[in-house]
Coordinates of C-alpha atoms in Angstrom, one line a residue:
M1 CA -0.2 -127.2 -71.4
T2 CA 2.8 -129.2 -72.7
G3 CA 5.5 -127.0 -71.2
E4 CA 6.3 -125.6 -74.6
E5 CA 7.9 -122.2 -74.8
W6 CA 5.7 -119.3 -75.9
L7 CA 7.2 -116.4 -77.8
S8 CA 6.1 -112.8 -78.1
T9 CA 5.5 -111.2 -81.5
R10 CA 8.9 -109.5 -81.3
E11 CA 10.8 -112.7 -80.4
A12 CA 9.0 -114.7 -83.1
A13 CA 9.6 -112.1 -85.7
A14 CA 13.3 -112.0 -84.9
R15 CA 13.6 -115.7 -85.2
L16 CA 11.8 -115.7 -88.6
G17 CA 13.6 -112.7 -89.9
L18 CA 10.3 -110.8 -90.4
H19 CA 9.2 -107.4 -89.4
P20 CA 6.8 -107.6 -86.3
H21 CA 4.1 -105.7 -88.2
Y22 CA 4.2 -108.3 -91.0
L23 CA 4.1 -111.1 -88.5
R24 CA 1.0 -109.6 -86.8
R25 CA -0.7 -109.7 -90.2
L26 CA 0.2 -113.4 -90.7
L27 CA -1.2 -114.1 -87.2
A28 CA -4.4 -112.3 -87.9
R29 CA -4.9 -114.4 -91.0
G30 CA -4.2 -117.6 -89.0
R31 CA -1.0 -118.5 -90.8
L32 CA 0.8 -119.7 -87.6
P33 CA -1.2 -122.5 -86.0
G34 CA -1.5 -122.5 -82.3
A35 CA -1.0 -118.8 -81.8
V36 CA -3.3 -117.2 -79.2
R37 CA -4.4 -113.6 -79.0
E38 CA -4.8 -112.5 -75.4
D39 CA -6.4 -109.3 -74.1
T40 CA -4.3 -107.5 -71.5
P41 CA -4.8 -104.1 -69.7
R42 CA -2.3 -102.6 -72.2
G43 CA -4.1 -104.1 -75.3
P44 CA -4.1 -107.4 -77.1
V45 CA -0.9 -109.4 -77.5
W46 CA -0.1 -112.6 -79.4
R47 CA 1.5 -115.6 -77.8
I48 CA 3.1 -117.9 -80.3
P49 CA 4.2 -121.5 -79.6
E50 CA 7.8 -122.2 -80.5
S51 CA 6.8 -125.2 -82.6
A52 CA 4.8 -122.9 -84.9
V53 CA 7.9 -120.8 -85.5
A54 CA 10.0 -123.9 -86.1
G55 CA 7.5 -125.2 -88.7
Y56 CA 6.8 -122.0 -90.5
V57 CA 7.5 -122.0 -94.2
A58 CA 7.5 -118.5 -95.8
P59 CA 5.4 -118.1 -98.9
P60 CA 7.1 -117.3 -102.2
R61 CA 7.7 -113.6 -102.7
G62 CA 6.9 -111.5 -105.7
R63 CA 4.4 -112.0 -108.5
P64 CA 4.0 -115.4 -110.1
K65 CA 5.6 -115.7 -113.5
R66 CA 3.4 -115.4 -116.5
K67 CA 2.5 -118.4 -118.5
E68 CA 4.1 -118.4 -121.9
G69 CA 2.0 -119.1 -124.8

């Protein structure tokens, strides 16, 4: 590994200003590159590289505007 810091779902969500549940949905869809899902005795957990959090760009919210015409 490169010595990069790995974040938990809760830590990454706090840095991004997202709810942890929403972040887990993004992770399941592969929206944060480099994130790894690990199985533990207590259940699966996500490990998210700090660089993925720093490079994350939120998608636009809401419905797209209608085309006029």
